[in-house]
mmCIF file of C-alpha atoms and ligand atoms in Angstrom:
data_model
loop_
_atom_site.group_PDB
_atom_site.id
_atom_site.type_symbol
_atom_site.label_atom_id
_atom_site.label_comp_id
_atom_site.label_asym_id
_atom_site.label_seq_id
_atom_site.Cartn_x
_atom_site.Cartn_y
_atom_site.Cartn_z
ATOM 1 C CA MET F 6 0.015 -0.004 -0.025
ATOM 2 C CA ARG F 7 2.662 2.402 0.976
ATOM 3 C CA LEU F 8 4.572 1.871 -2.175
ATOM 4 C CA LEU F 9 1.464 2.344 -4.310
ATOM 5 C CA LEU F 10 0.614 5.479 -2.517
ATOM 6 C CA LEU F 11 4.036 6.741 -3.062
ATOM 7 C CA LEU F 12 3.872 5.971 -6.729
ATOM 8 C CA LEU F 13 0.643 7.746 -7.033
ATOM 9 C CA ALA F 14 1.840 10.722 -5.129
ATOM 10 C CA ILE F 15 5.061 11.228 -6.931
ATOM 11 C CA LEU F 16 3.359 11.410 -10.414
ATOM 12 C CA PRO F 17 2.656 15.214 -10.182
ATOM 13 C CA LEU F 18 5.795 15.730 -8.453
ATOM 14 C CA ALA F 19 7.836 13.978 -11.153
ATOM 15 C CA MET F 20 6.132 16.473 -13.600
ATOM 16 C CA ALA F 21 6.849 19.361 -11.361
ATOM 17 C CA ALA F 22 10.574 18.740 -11.441
ATOM 18 C CA PRO F 23 11.431 17.772 -14.951
ATOM 19 C CA LYS F 24 15.013 16.745 -15.542
ATOM 20 C CA SER F 25 14.893 17.827 -19.153
ATOM 21 C CA SER F 26 15.997 21.197 -20.484
ATOM 22 C CA THR F 27 13.807 24.244 -20.114
ATOM 23 C CA THR F 28 12.439 24.043 -23.556
ATOM 24 C CA ASP F 29 10.121 21.135 -23.242
ATOM 25 C CA ARG F 30 8.757 21.753 -19.811
ATOM 26 C CA LEU F 31 5.222 20.539 -19.179
ATOM 27 C CA ALA F 32 2.958 22.708 -17.038
ATOM 28 C CA VAL F 33 1.722 20.824 -13.964
ATOM 29 C CA ARG F 34 -2.030 20.768 -13.805
ATOM 30 C CA TYR F 35 -4.220 20.451 -10.752
ATOM 31 C CA ASP F 36 -7.508 18.999 -12.119
ATOM 32 C CA TYR F 37 -9.738 17.802 -9.326
ATOM 33 C CA PHE F 38 -6.983 18.426 -6.637
ATOM 34 C CA LYS F 39 -8.521 19.494 -3.402
ATOM 35 C CA VAL F 40 -7.061 21.984 -0.885
ATOM 36 C CA TYR F 41 -7.657 21.013 2.629
ATOM 37 C CA SER F 42 -7.217 23.191 5.736
ATOM 38 C CA LEU F 43 -6.153 21.189 8.768
ATOM 39 C CA PHE F 44 -6.164 22.504 12.317
ATOM 40 C CA ILE F 45 -3.282 20.937 14.194
ATOM 41 C CA GLU F 46 -4.018 20.960 17.929
ATOM 42 C CA ASN F 47 -1.149 19.274 19.520
ATOM 43 C CA GLU F 48 2.462 17.881 18.922
ATOM 44 C CA GLN F 49 1.172 14.408 18.392
ATOM 45 C CA GLN F 50 -1.115 15.480 15.546
ATOM 46 C CA LEU F 51 1.764 17.519 14.087
ATOM 47 C CA GLU F 52 4.050 14.409 14.149
ATOM 48 C CA GLU F 53 1.333 12.392 12.443
ATOM 49 C CA LEU F 54 0.955 15.038 9.732
ATOM 50 C CA LYS F 55 4.603 14.952 9.121
ATOM 51 C CA GLU F 56 4.329 11.239 8.673
ATOM 52 C CA ILE F 57 1.573 11.587 6.119
ATOM 53 C CA TYR F 58 3.760 14.192 4.386
ATOM 54 C CA GLU F 59 6.769 11.866 4.301
ATOM 55 C CA ASP F 60 4.664 8.772 3.307
ATOM 56 C CA ILE F 61 2.678 9.996 0.403
ATOM 57 C CA SER F 62 4.194 13.288 -0.479
ATOM 58 C CA VAL F 63 1.179 15.440 -0.213
ATOM 59 C CA HIS F 64 1.929 19.017 -1.073
ATOM 60 C CA VAL F 65 1.976 20.941 2.187
ATOM 61 C CA LEU F 66 1.612 24.619 1.628
ATOM 62 C CA ASN F 67 2.577 26.122 4.920
ATOM 63 C CA GLU F 68 5.739 25.453 6.948
ATOM 64 C CA LEU F 69 4.981 22.911 9.481
ATOM 65 C CA ALA F 70 6.234 24.786 12.557
ATOM 66 C CA GLY F 71 4.194 23.887 15.494
ATOM 67 C CA PRO F 72 0.675 22.936 16.859
ATOM 68 C CA GLY F 73 -1.982 25.663 17.339
ATOM 69 C CA HIS F 74 -1.970 26.502 13.602
ATOM 70 C CA SER F 75 -3.910 25.714 10.471
ATOM 71 C CA TYR F 76 -2.037 24.042 7.636
ATOM 72 C CA ASN F 77 -3.156 23.783 4.012
ATOM 73 C CA ILE F 78 -2.381 20.612 2.004
ATOM 74 C CA ILE F 79 -3.143 19.754 -1.681
ATOM 75 C CA VAL F 80 -4.256 16.224 -2.352
ATOM 76 C CA GLY F 81 -4.743 14.672 -5.768
ATOM 77 C CA PRO F 82 -8.015 12.900 -6.636
ATOM 78 C CA LEU F 83 -6.570 9.319 -6.214
ATOM 79 C CA LEU F 84 -5.515 10.025 -2.624
ATOM 80 C CA GLN F 85 -8.305 12.066 -1.199
ATOM 81 C CA LYS F 86 -10.290 9.108 0.238
ATOM 82 C CA TYR F 87 -7.156 7.711 1.981
ATOM 83 C CA VAL F 88 -6.122 11.177 3.358
ATOM 84 C CA GLU F 89 -9.557 11.927 4.559
ATOM 85 C CA GLY F 90 -9.748 8.441 6.205
ATOM 86 C CA LYS F 91 -6.375 9.111 7.942
ATOM 87 C CA LEU F 92 -7.363 12.532 9.192
ATOM 88 C CA ASN F 93 -10.652 11.187 10.618
ATOM 89 C CA ASP F 94 -8.728 8.400 12.339
ATOM 90 C CA LEU F 95 -6.278 10.840 13.798
ATOM 91 C CA LYS F 96 -9.155 13.162 14.850
ATOM 92 C CA ILE F 97 -7.558 16.027 12.957
ATOM 93 C CA ILE F 98 -10.091 18.715 12.309
ATOM 94 C CA TYR F 99 -10.131 19.631 8.574
ATOM 95 C CA LYS F 100 -12.274 21.176 5.905
ATOM 96 C CA VAL F 101 -12.002 21.341 2.116
ATOM 97 C CA ILE F 102 -11.356 24.931 1.160
ATOM 98 C CA VAL F 103 -10.869 24.373 -2.593
ATOM 99 C CA GLU F 104 -12.865 21.686 -4.275
ATOM 100 C CA ASP F 105 -10.906 21.817 -7.719
ATOM 101 C CA LEU F 106 -7.715 23.639 -7.609
ATOM 102 C CA GLN F 107 -7.231 23.877 -11.404
ATOM 103 C CA LYS F 108 -10.637 25.477 -11.771
ATOM 104 C CA LEU F 109 -9.616 28.136 -9.195
ATOM 105 C CA LEU F 110 -6.309 28.665 -10.934
ATOM 106 C CA ASP F 111 -7.998 29.107 -14.227
ATOM 107 C CA LYS F 112 -10.233 31.875 -12.952
ATOM 108 C CA SER F 113 -7.001 33.910 -12.528
ATOM 109 C CA ALA F 114 -5.406 32.807 -15.901
ATOM 110 C CA VAL F 115 -2.644 35.154 -17.192
ATOM 111 C CA ASP F 116 -2.746 36.675 -20.486
ATOM 112 C CA LYS F 117 0.864 36.905 -21.959
ATOM 113 C CA ASP F 118 -0.123 39.858 -24.110
ATOM 114 C CA SER F 119 -1.774 41.970 -21.526
ATOM 115 C CA GLN F 120 -0.885 45.480 -20.605
ATOM 116 C CA MET F 121 -0.190 46.250 -16.930
ATOM 117 C CA GLU F 122 -3.367 46.807 -14.820
ATOM 118 C CA TRP F 123 -4.301 45.655 -11.443
ATOM 119 C CA GLU F 124 -7.382 43.362 -12.123
ATOM 120 C CA SER F 125 -5.332 40.510 -13.424
ATOM 121 C CA TYR F 126 -2.037 38.784 -12.623
ATOM 122 C CA HIS F 127 0.751 39.403 -15.143
ATOM 123 C CA THR F 128 3.933 37.843 -16.629
ATOM 124 C CA LEU F 129 7.411 39.127 -15.549
ATOM 125 C CA ASP F 130 7.667 40.681 -19.090
ATOM 126 C CA THR F 131 4.412 42.700 -18.601
ATOM 127 C CA ILE F 132 5.484 43.868 -15.132
ATOM 128 C CA TYR F 133 9.045 44.958 -16.420
ATOM 129 C CA ASP F 134 7.702 46.568 -19.507
ATOM 130 C CA TRP F 135 5.406 48.733 -17.310
ATOM 131 C CA VAL F 136 8.413 49.518 -15.093
ATOM 132 C CA ASP F 137 10.504 50.569 -18.006
ATOM 133 C CA LYS F 138 7.785 52.700 -19.416
ATOM 134 C CA GLU F 139 7.208 54.591 -16.216
ATOM 135 C CA CYS F 140 10.871 55.029 -15.809
ATOM 136 C CA ALA F 141 11.103 56.587 -19.304
ATOM 137 C CA ALA F 142 8.180 58.942 -18.680
ATOM 138 C CA HIS F 143 9.261 60.441 -15.293
ATOM 139 C CA ASP F 144 12.533 62.195 -14.582
ATOM 140 C CA TYR F 145 12.214 61.690 -10.764
ATOM 141 C CA LEU F 146 12.394 57.931 -11.200
ATOM 142 C CA GLU F 147 15.779 56.369 -11.190
ATOM 143 C CA CYS F 148 15.710 52.772 -12.546
ATOM 144 C CA LYS F 149 18.502 50.350 -12.158
ATOM 145 C CA VAL F 150 19.077 46.665 -12.703
ATOM 146 C CA ILE F 151 20.638 45.650 -9.294
ATOM 147 C CA GLY F 152 21.815 42.300 -10.432
ATOM 148 C CA GLN F 153 20.859 39.033 -12.348
ATOM 149 C CA SER F 154 19.177 36.022 -11.079
ATOM 150 C CA TYR F 155 20.704 32.568 -11.173
ATOM 151 C CA GLU F 156 19.222 31.922 -14.605
ATOM 152 C CA GLY F 157 20.431 35.429 -15.763
ATOM 153 C CA ARG F 158 17.157 37.526 -15.457
ATOM 154 C CA ASP F 159 17.396 41.109 -14.488
ATOM 155 C CA ILE F 160 16.427 42.145 -10.930
ATOM 156 C CA LYS F 161 15.042 45.649 -11.557
ATOM 157 C CA SER F 162 14.747 48.471 -8.967
ATOM 158 C CA ILE F 163 12.929 51.888 -9.111
ATOM 159 C CA ARG F 164 13.924 54.770 -6.793
ATOM 160 C CA LEU F 165 11.388 57.575 -6.655
ATOM 161 C CA SER F 166 12.784 60.866 -5.392
ATOM 162 C CA LYS F 167 11.183 64.233 -5.937
ATOM 163 C CA ARG F 168 13.084 66.286 -3.303
ATOM 164 C CA GLU F 169 16.607 66.427 -1.922
ATOM 165 C CA GLY F 170 17.110 65.379 1.676
ATOM 166 C CA ASN F 171 14.097 62.975 1.947
ATOM 167 C CA LYS F 172 14.478 59.831 3.765
ATOM 168 C CA ALA F 173 13.533 56.561 2.121
ATOM 169 C CA ILE F 174 10.953 53.753 2.481
ATOM 170 C CA PHE F 175 12.011 50.397 0.793
ATOM 171 C CA LEU F 176 9.283 48.101 -0.652
ATOM 172 C CA GLU F 177 10.404 44.423 -1.468
ATOM 173 C CA GLY F 178 8.200 42.169 -3.708
ATOM 174 C CA ASN F 179 7.862 38.571 -4.684
ATOM 175 C CA ILE F 180 10.799 36.944 -2.950
ATOM 176 C CA HIS F 181 8.564 33.949 -2.780
ATOM 177 C CA ALA F 182 7.623 32.875 -6.372
ATOM 178 C CA MET F 183 4.037 31.690 -5.917
ATOM 179 C CA GLU F 184 3.023 34.810 -3.992
ATOM 180 C CA TRP F 185 1.821 36.781 -6.993
ATOM 181 C CA ILE F 186 -0.283 39.218 -4.986
ATOM 182 C CA SER F 187 3.077 40.549 -3.495
ATOM 183 C CA SER F 188 4.343 42.053 -6.833
ATOM 184 C CA ALA F 189 0.872 42.985 -7.882
ATOM 185 C CA THR F 190 0.504 44.968 -4.631
ATOM 186 C CA VAL F 191 4.019 46.512 -4.669
ATOM 187 C CA THR F 192 3.488 47.725 -8.289
ATOM 188 C CA PHE F 193 -0.055 49.048 -7.376
ATOM 189 C CA LEU F 194 1.591 51.128 -4.495
ATOM 190 C CA LEU F 195 4.327 52.354 -6.981
ATOM 191 C CA ASN F 196 1.649 53.258 -9.483
ATOM 192 C CA GLU F 197 -0.314 55.230 -6.833
ATOM 193 C CA LEU F 198 2.889 57.005 -5.842
ATOM 194 C CA ILE F 199 3.527 58.086 -9.429
ATOM 195 C CA ASN F 200 0.077 58.491 -10.949
ATOM 196 C CA SER F 201 -2.598 58.838 -8.195
ATOM 197 C CA GLU F 202 -4.355 62.219 -7.869
ATOM 198 C CA ASP F 203 -5.051 61.565 -4.233
ATOM 199 C CA PRO F 204 -3.415 64.524 -2.399
ATOM 200 C CA GLU F 205 -2.357 62.405 0.610
ATOM 201 C CA MET F 206 -0.655 59.899 -1.731
ATOM 202 C CA GLN F 207 0.973 62.720 -3.643
ATOM 203 C CA ARG F 208 2.213 64.172 -0.382
ATOM 204 C CA LEU F 209 3.836 60.888 0.561
ATOM 205 C CA SER F 210 5.356 60.845 -2.845
ATOM 206 C CA GLU F 211 6.835 64.332 -2.384
ATOM 207 C CA GLU F 212 8.072 64.128 1.158
ATOM 208 C CA TYR F 213 9.704 60.561 1.117
ATOM 209 C CA ASP F 214 11.807 58.681 -1.308
ATOM 210 C CA TRP F 215 10.596 55.231 -2.328
ATOM 211 C CA ILE F 216 12.838 52.312 -3.332
ATOM 212 C CA VAL F 217 11.030 49.499 -4.897
ATOM 213 C CA VAL F 218 12.348 46.060 -5.976
ATOM 214 C CA PRO F 219 9.133 44.481 -7.351
ATOM 215 C CA MET F 220 10.548 41.071 -8.244
ATOM 216 C CA VAL F 221 13.331 39.633 -6.098
ATOM 217 C CA ASN F 222 12.894 36.146 -7.481
ATOM 218 C CA PRO F 223 12.294 36.424 -11.211
ATOM 219 C CA ASP F 224 13.397 32.769 -11.956
ATOM 220 C CA GLY F 225 10.950 31.370 -9.507
ATOM 221 C CA PHE F 226 8.132 33.664 -10.694
ATOM 222 C CA VAL F 227 8.685 32.693 -14.386
ATOM 223 C CA TYR F 228 8.582 29.025 -13.268
ATOM 224 C CA THR F 229 5.271 29.577 -11.584
ATOM 225 C CA HIS F 230 3.962 30.824 -14.747
ATOM 226 C CA GLU F 231 5.382 28.259 -17.076
ATOM 227 C CA VAL F 232 5.667 24.999 -15.075
ATOM 228 C CA GLU F 233 4.571 24.831 -11.496
ATOM 229 C CA ARG F 234 2.178 27.430 -10.049
ATOM 230 C CA LEU F 235 3.171 26.361 -6.504
ATOM 231 C CA TRP F 236 6.792 27.014 -6.624
ATOM 232 C CA ARG F 237 8.311 29.115 -3.656
ATOM 233 C CA LYS F 238 12.036 29.103 -3.796
ATOM 234 C CA ASN F 239 14.604 30.294 -6.434
ATOM 235 C CA ARG F 240 15.699 27.937 -9.184
ATOM 236 C CA ARG F 241 19.351 27.225 -8.387
ATOM 237 C CA PRO F 242 20.017 23.412 -8.214
ATOM 238 C CA ASN F 243 20.953 23.050 -4.510
ATOM 239 C CA GLY F 244 23.194 20.011 -4.721
ATOM 240 C CA ALA F 245 20.624 17.520 -3.423
ATOM 241 C CA THR F 246 18.570 14.987 -5.214
ATOM 242 C CA ASN F 247 15.428 12.910 -4.604
ATOM 243 C CA SER F 248 13.309 10.423 -6.548
ATOM 244 C CA SER F 249 12.430 13.096 -9.109
ATOM 245 C CA GLY F 250 16.129 14.000 -9.701
ATOM 246 C CA LEU F 251 17.928 17.237 -8.852
ATOM 247 C CA CYS F 252 16.377 19.434 -6.139
ATOM 248 C CA TYR F 253 16.147 23.050 -7.105
ATOM 249 C CA GLY F 254 15.955 26.184 -5.000
ATOM 250 C CA ILE F 255 16.523 28.044 -1.724
ATOM 251 C CA ASP F 256 13.817 29.676 0.219
ATOM 252 C CA MET F 257 15.427 33.069 0.032
ATOM 253 C CA ASN F 258 13.462 34.515 2.887
ATOM 254 C CA ARG F 259 15.387 31.882 5.114
ATOM 255 C CA ASN F 260 18.806 32.661 3.833
ATOM 256 C CA PHE F 261 19.524 36.172 5.160
ATOM 257 C CA ASP F 262 22.281 36.283 7.638
ATOM 258 C CA TYR F 263 20.959 37.433 10.926
ATOM 259 C CA HIS F 264 20.760 34.748 13.606
ATOM 260 C CA TRP F 265 20.535 32.318 10.653
ATOM 261 C CA GLY F 266 19.788 28.646 11.294
ATOM 262 C CA GLY F 267 17.169 29.101 13.908
ATOM 263 C CA ALA F 268 14.151 26.775 14.311
ATOM 264 C CA GLY F 269 11.611 26.010 11.628
ATOM 265 C CA TRP F 270 10.670 22.532 10.541
ATOM 266 C CA ASN F 271 12.460 21.280 7.317
ATOM 267 C CA ILE F 272 14.615 24.466 6.907
ATOM 268 C CA ASP F 273 17.412 22.122 6.357
ATOM 269 C CA GLU F 274 15.732 19.585 4.042
ATOM 270 C CA PRO F 275 17.194 20.617 0.672
ATOM 271 C CA CYS F 276 14.182 19.283 -1.350
ATOM 272 C CA ASP F 277 11.540 20.998 0.696
ATOM 273 C CA HIS F 278 9.881 24.238 -0.081
ATOM 274 C CA TRP F 279 11.379 26.011 3.063
ATOM 275 C CA PHE F 280 15.091 25.002 2.740
ATOM 276 C CA GLY F 281 17.067 27.922 3.902
ATOM 277 C CA GLY F 282 20.430 26.832 2.295
ATOM 278 C CA ASP F 283 23.511 25.108 3.675
ATOM 279 C CA GLU F 284 24.708 28.434 4.959
ATOM 280 C CA PRO F 285 23.367 31.988 4.986
ATOM 281 C CA ASN F 286 23.792 34.575 2.147
ATOM 282 C CA THR F 287 24.337 32.019 -0.543
ATOM 283 C CA GLU F 288 21.852 33.166 -3.153
ATOM 284 C CA ILE F 289 22.903 35.602 -5.894
ATOM 285 C CA GLU F 290 19.412 37.304 -5.824
ATOM 286 C CA ILE F 291 19.489 38.163 -2.130
ATOM 287 C CA LEU F 292 23.188 39.176 -2.316
ATOM 288 C CA SER F 293 22.121 41.636 -5.107
ATOM 289 C CA LEU F 294 19.339 42.941 -2.850
ATOM 290 C CA GLN F 295 21.674 43.252 0.081
ATOM 291 C CA SER F 296 24.336 45.025 -1.809
ATOM 292 C CA PHE F 297 21.745 47.429 -3.222
ATOM 293 C CA VAL F 298 20.380 48.285 0.152
ATOM 294 C CA SER F 299 23.947 48.710 1.351
ATOM 295 C CA SER F 300 24.819 51.138 -1.465
ATOM 296 C CA PHE F 301 22.782 53.904 0.154
ATOM 297 C CA GLU F 302 24.281 55.891 2.935
ATOM 298 C CA ASP F 303 23.462 54.761 6.482
ATOM 299 C CA GLY F 304 20.410 56.291 7.944
ATOM 300 C CA TYR F 305 18.738 57.078 4.479
ATOM 301 C CA ILE F 306 16.416 54.078 4.421
ATOM 302 C CA ARG F 307 14.219 54.318 7.472
ATOM 303 C CA SER F 308 11.580 51.689 6.681
ATOM 304 C CA TYR F 309 11.822 48.328 4.940
ATOM 305 C CA MET F 310 8.658 46.460 3.999
ATOM 306 C CA ALA F 311 8.571 42.972 2.511
ATOM 307 C CA PHE F 312 5.303 41.875 0.970
ATOM 308 C CA HIS F 313 4.156 38.244 1.179
ATOM 309 C CA ALA F 314 1.022 36.071 1.282
ATOM 310 C CA TYR F 315 -1.044 35.281 3.175
ATOM 311 C CA GLY F 316 -2.759 35.741 6.597
ATOM 312 C CA GLN F 317 -3.214 39.576 6.977
ATOM 313 C CA TYR F 318 -0.313 40.164 9.391
ATOM 314 C CA VAL F 319 2.183 42.905 9.984
ATOM 315 C CA LEU F 320 5.093 40.844 11.205
ATOM 316 C CA LEU F 321 7.738 42.681 13.170
ATOM 317 C CA PRO F 322 11.299 41.521 14.168
ATOM 318 C CA TYR F 323 12.458 39.206 15.510
ATOM 319 C CA GLY F 324 11.710 35.942 13.782
ATOM 320 C CA HIS F 325 14.499 33.923 15.484
ATOM 321 C CA SER F 326 13.059 34.317 19.103
ATOM 322 C CA ASN F 327 9.828 34.624 20.897
ATOM 323 C CA THR F 328 11.417 35.792 24.174
ATOM 324 C CA GLU F 329 13.764 38.447 22.848
ATOM 325 C CA PHE F 330 12.408 41.635 21.344
ATOM 326 C CA PRO F 331 13.933 44.577 19.420
ATOM 327 C CA PRO F 332 14.881 47.690 21.557
ATOM 328 C CA ASN F 333 12.056 49.703 19.886
ATOM 329 C CA TYR F 334 9.561 46.956 19.704
ATOM 330 C CA GLU F 335 6.824 48.967 21.417
ATOM 331 C CA GLN F 336 7.266 51.861 18.955
ATOM 332 C CA MET F 337 7.170 49.457 16.005
ATOM 333 C CA LYS F 338 3.982 47.942 17.406
ATOM 334 C CA ARG F 339 2.424 51.530 17.513
ATOM 335 C CA ILE F 340 3.407 51.997 13.876
ATOM 336 C CA ALA F 341 2.133 48.604 12.767
ATOM 337 C CA ALA F 342 -1.099 49.395 14.630
ATOM 338 C CA ALA F 343 -1.550 52.569 12.491
ATOM 339 C CA PHE F 344 -1.225 50.446 9.449
ATOM 340 C CA SER F 345 -3.689 47.938 10.728
ATOM 341 C CA ASP F 346 -6.324 50.572 11.661
ATOM 342 C CA ALA F 347 -6.056 52.410 8.376
ATOM 343 C CA ALA F 348 -5.910 49.232 6.251
ATOM 344 C CA SER F 349 -9.254 48.054 7.680
ATOM 345 C CA GLU F 350 -11.089 51.133 6.692
ATOM 346 C CA PRO F 351 -11.753 50.412 3.020
ATOM 347 C CA TYR F 352 -13.106 46.803 3.168
ATOM 348 C CA GLY F 353 -12.843 45.793 6.894
ATOM 349 C CA SER F 354 -9.808 43.569 6.529
ATOM 350 C CA ALA F 355 -8.226 42.951 9.816
ATOM 351 C CA PHE F 356 -4.401 42.872 10.049
ATOM 352 C CA THR F 357 -2.820 41.449 13.193
ATOM 353 C CA TYR F 358 0.545 42.844 14.148
ATOM 354 C CA GLY F 359 3.381 41.738 16.477
ATOM 355 C CA ALA F 360 6.788 40.029 16.527
ATOM 356 C CA SER F 361 6.900 37.276 13.891
ATOM 357 C CA GLY F 362 8.427 34.714 16.265
ATOM 358 C CA LEU F 363 5.444 35.319 18.574
ATOM 359 C CA LEU F 364 2.647 35.501 16.063
ATOM 360 C CA ASN F 365 3.743 33.086 13.449
ATOM 361 C CA TYR F 366 6.501 30.717 14.573
ATOM 362 C CA VAL F 367 10.265 31.003 15.322
ATOM 363 C CA VAL F 368 12.149 31.070 12.064
ATOM 364 C CA SER F 369 15.151 32.927 11.070
ATOM 365 C CA GLY F 370 16.857 34.316 7.788
ATOM 366 C CA ALA F 371 14.102 36.692 6.791
ATOM 367 C CA ALA F 372 14.734 40.030 5.053
ATOM 368 C CA LYS F 373 13.011 42.103 7.621
ATOM 369 C CA ASP F 374 15.302 40.851 10.425
ATOM 370 C CA TRP F 375 18.342 41.427 8.372
ATOM 371 C CA ALA F 376 17.222 44.953 7.484
ATOM 372 C CA TYR F 377 16.520 45.711 11.203
ATOM 373 C CA GLY F 378 19.428 43.706 12.850
ATOM 374 C CA VAL F 379 22.217 44.179 10.318
ATOM 375 C CA LYS F 380 21.315 47.430 8.457
ATOM 376 C CA ASN F 381 19.791 49.155 11.552
ATOM 377 C CA ILE F 382 16.730 50.330 9.673
ATOM 378 C CA PRO F 383 14.492 51.409 12.516
ATOM 379 C CA PHE F 384 11.043 50.165 11.212
ATOM 380 C CA THR F 385 11.011 46.883 9.297
ATOM 381 C CA CYS F 386 8.254 44.404 8.716
ATOM 382 C CA THR F 387 6.735 41.533 6.664
ATOM 383 C CA VAL F 388 3.320 42.297 5.460
ATOM 384 C CA GLU F 389 1.333 39.185 4.781
ATOM 385 C CA LEU F 390 -1.445 40.208 2.423
ATOM 386 C CA ARG F 391 -4.959 38.692 2.005
ATOM 387 C CA ASP F 392 -6.591 36.459 2.823
ATOM 388 C CA LYS F 393 -7.050 34.683 6.054
ATOM 389 C CA GLY F 394 -7.183 31.139 4.398
ATOM 390 C CA THR F 395 -10.235 31.060 2.264
ATOM 391 C CA TYR F 396 -8.099 31.026 -0.929
ATOM 392 C CA GLY F 397 -4.634 31.145 0.845
ATOM 393 C CA PHE F 398 -1.878 31.324 -1.818
ATOM 394 C CA PHE F 399 -4.437 31.242 -4.697
ATOM 395 C CA LEU F 400 -5.996 34.699 -4.134
ATOM 396 C CA PRO F 401 -8.159 35.362 -7.150
ATOM 397 C CA SER F 402 -7.170 38.155 -9.375
ATOM 398 C CA ASN F 403 -10.381 40.109 -8.833
ATOM 399 C CA GLN F 404 -9.197 40.832 -5.418
ATOM 400 C CA ILE F 405 -5.930 42.634 -6.469
ATOM 401 C CA THR F 406 -7.330 46.120 -6.659
ATOM 402 C CA GLU F 407 -9.023 45.878 -3.258
ATOM 403 C CA VAL F 408 -5.788 44.574 -1.768
ATOM 404 C CA GLY F 409 -3.962 47.474 -3.346
ATOM 405 C CA VAL F 410 -6.516 50.013 -2.107
ATOM 406 C CA GLU F 411 -6.504 48.749 1.476
ATOM 407 C CA VAL F 412 -2.515 48.424 1.595
ATOM 408 C CA ALA F 413 -2.311 51.947 0.153
ATOM 409 C CA ALA F 414 -4.558 53.033 3.017
ATOM 410 C CA GLY F 415 -2.559 51.175 5.538
ATOM 411 C CA LEU F 416 0.657 52.665 4.165
ATOM 412 C CA LYS F 417 -0.579 56.181 4.626
ATOM 413 C CA GLY F 418 -1.446 55.363 8.289
ATOM 414 C CA LEU F 419 1.859 53.741 8.835
ATOM 415 C CA VAL F 420 4.090 56.431 7.225
ATOM 416 C CA ASN F 421 2.289 59.256 9.208
ATOM 417 C CA LYS F 422 2.574 57.462 12.488
ATOM 418 C CA ALA F 423 6.143 56.584 11.773
ATOM 419 C CA ALA F 424 6.841 60.264 11.173
ATOM 420 C CA GLU F 425 5.122 61.211 14.431
ATOM 421 C CA GLU F 426 7.418 58.596 16.202
ATOM 422 C CA GLY F 427 10.294 60.222 14.797
ATOM 423 C CA ILE F 428 11.460 57.355 12.540
ATOM 424 C CA PHE F 429 12.397 59.778 9.700
ATOM 425 C CA ASP F 430 14.264 62.285 11.861
HETATM 426 ZN ZN1 ZN S 2 6.181 34.621 1.485
#
């Protein structure tokens, strides 16, 4: 039975990691795959879930860190009965949140020839064409390629500066490949800063400099469009192999060098989605990002915000501990609260805020911790965008604009509060 299950389970995975060249890649489909949300109450259930994961290679979408959390898993049609039986036996509470994953993905299908707008998701080319066009049209935008990805794609940056002497706010997008809402939101915000007629947004655009890297992980992002929608890491072969061949990628938001190597299940399993590398600072994409951040004079960048999905959180440092807190933690909480209050106004979306080690789980190597701990930027955070688990990583494209609107509102609240707190002094 176990072997049969293993064979059934690895079929889609074998397709997900083709050994052939990039030219004949086959896109993975998820027809009739269900997404289950499991609530794991205790350590014993967590261990049992890990066993299911190891036995039949179900695709677990969230880092399995500890009990007291919900986890989403994807199960193909042939295994659903078995998994449901197993969950019932183990008394793990679950619900099916997506009945047919492919149908849901098809609703947000990407048109390769589309122009940039914020009602659908776009390819890397469409996003970069828009960036180039905006850069060409506005003198106050300075656009720079900060480095190349492992597969040789540009990592582009945009710096908006309308006034000498401003302090800067840094916006980081799509370090995790599958989180398309991240780059969609970061570009939405940049577009507001450039083109919005809202006087408050224009004031923020005048009084602060904005540095935006909308796509930290272009290789992974292209891979999610062309091959495997559920890819998270970059695409560098990481030296390990499994039954499907070479294992690819490092979770780049686990690879930054600040208290690196802390807890987090599977962070050291090279074939898993959360592999943080053999050592910190190994990936060309984050090294490019780090040297770009370091190229500005100390004290210029005063806020660093990394955008992710999902859960509606403003996660503050630190990630590596839930007993040690940053020196200005109370101040950061007040600023995050201002984001949360303002972001809830347009549509009522609630954002929870606090130290990531406390709210989420203890895990190290994230950009926000490096920006705070190494670069001494006084307000840093990870914003986990919509939703709270209804669609999870598969947020339909018809929510992009609403997410943009609520995050823009939150950002105004955050910047004004940070100014009041002296972050930009
Ligand atoms: Zn993420």
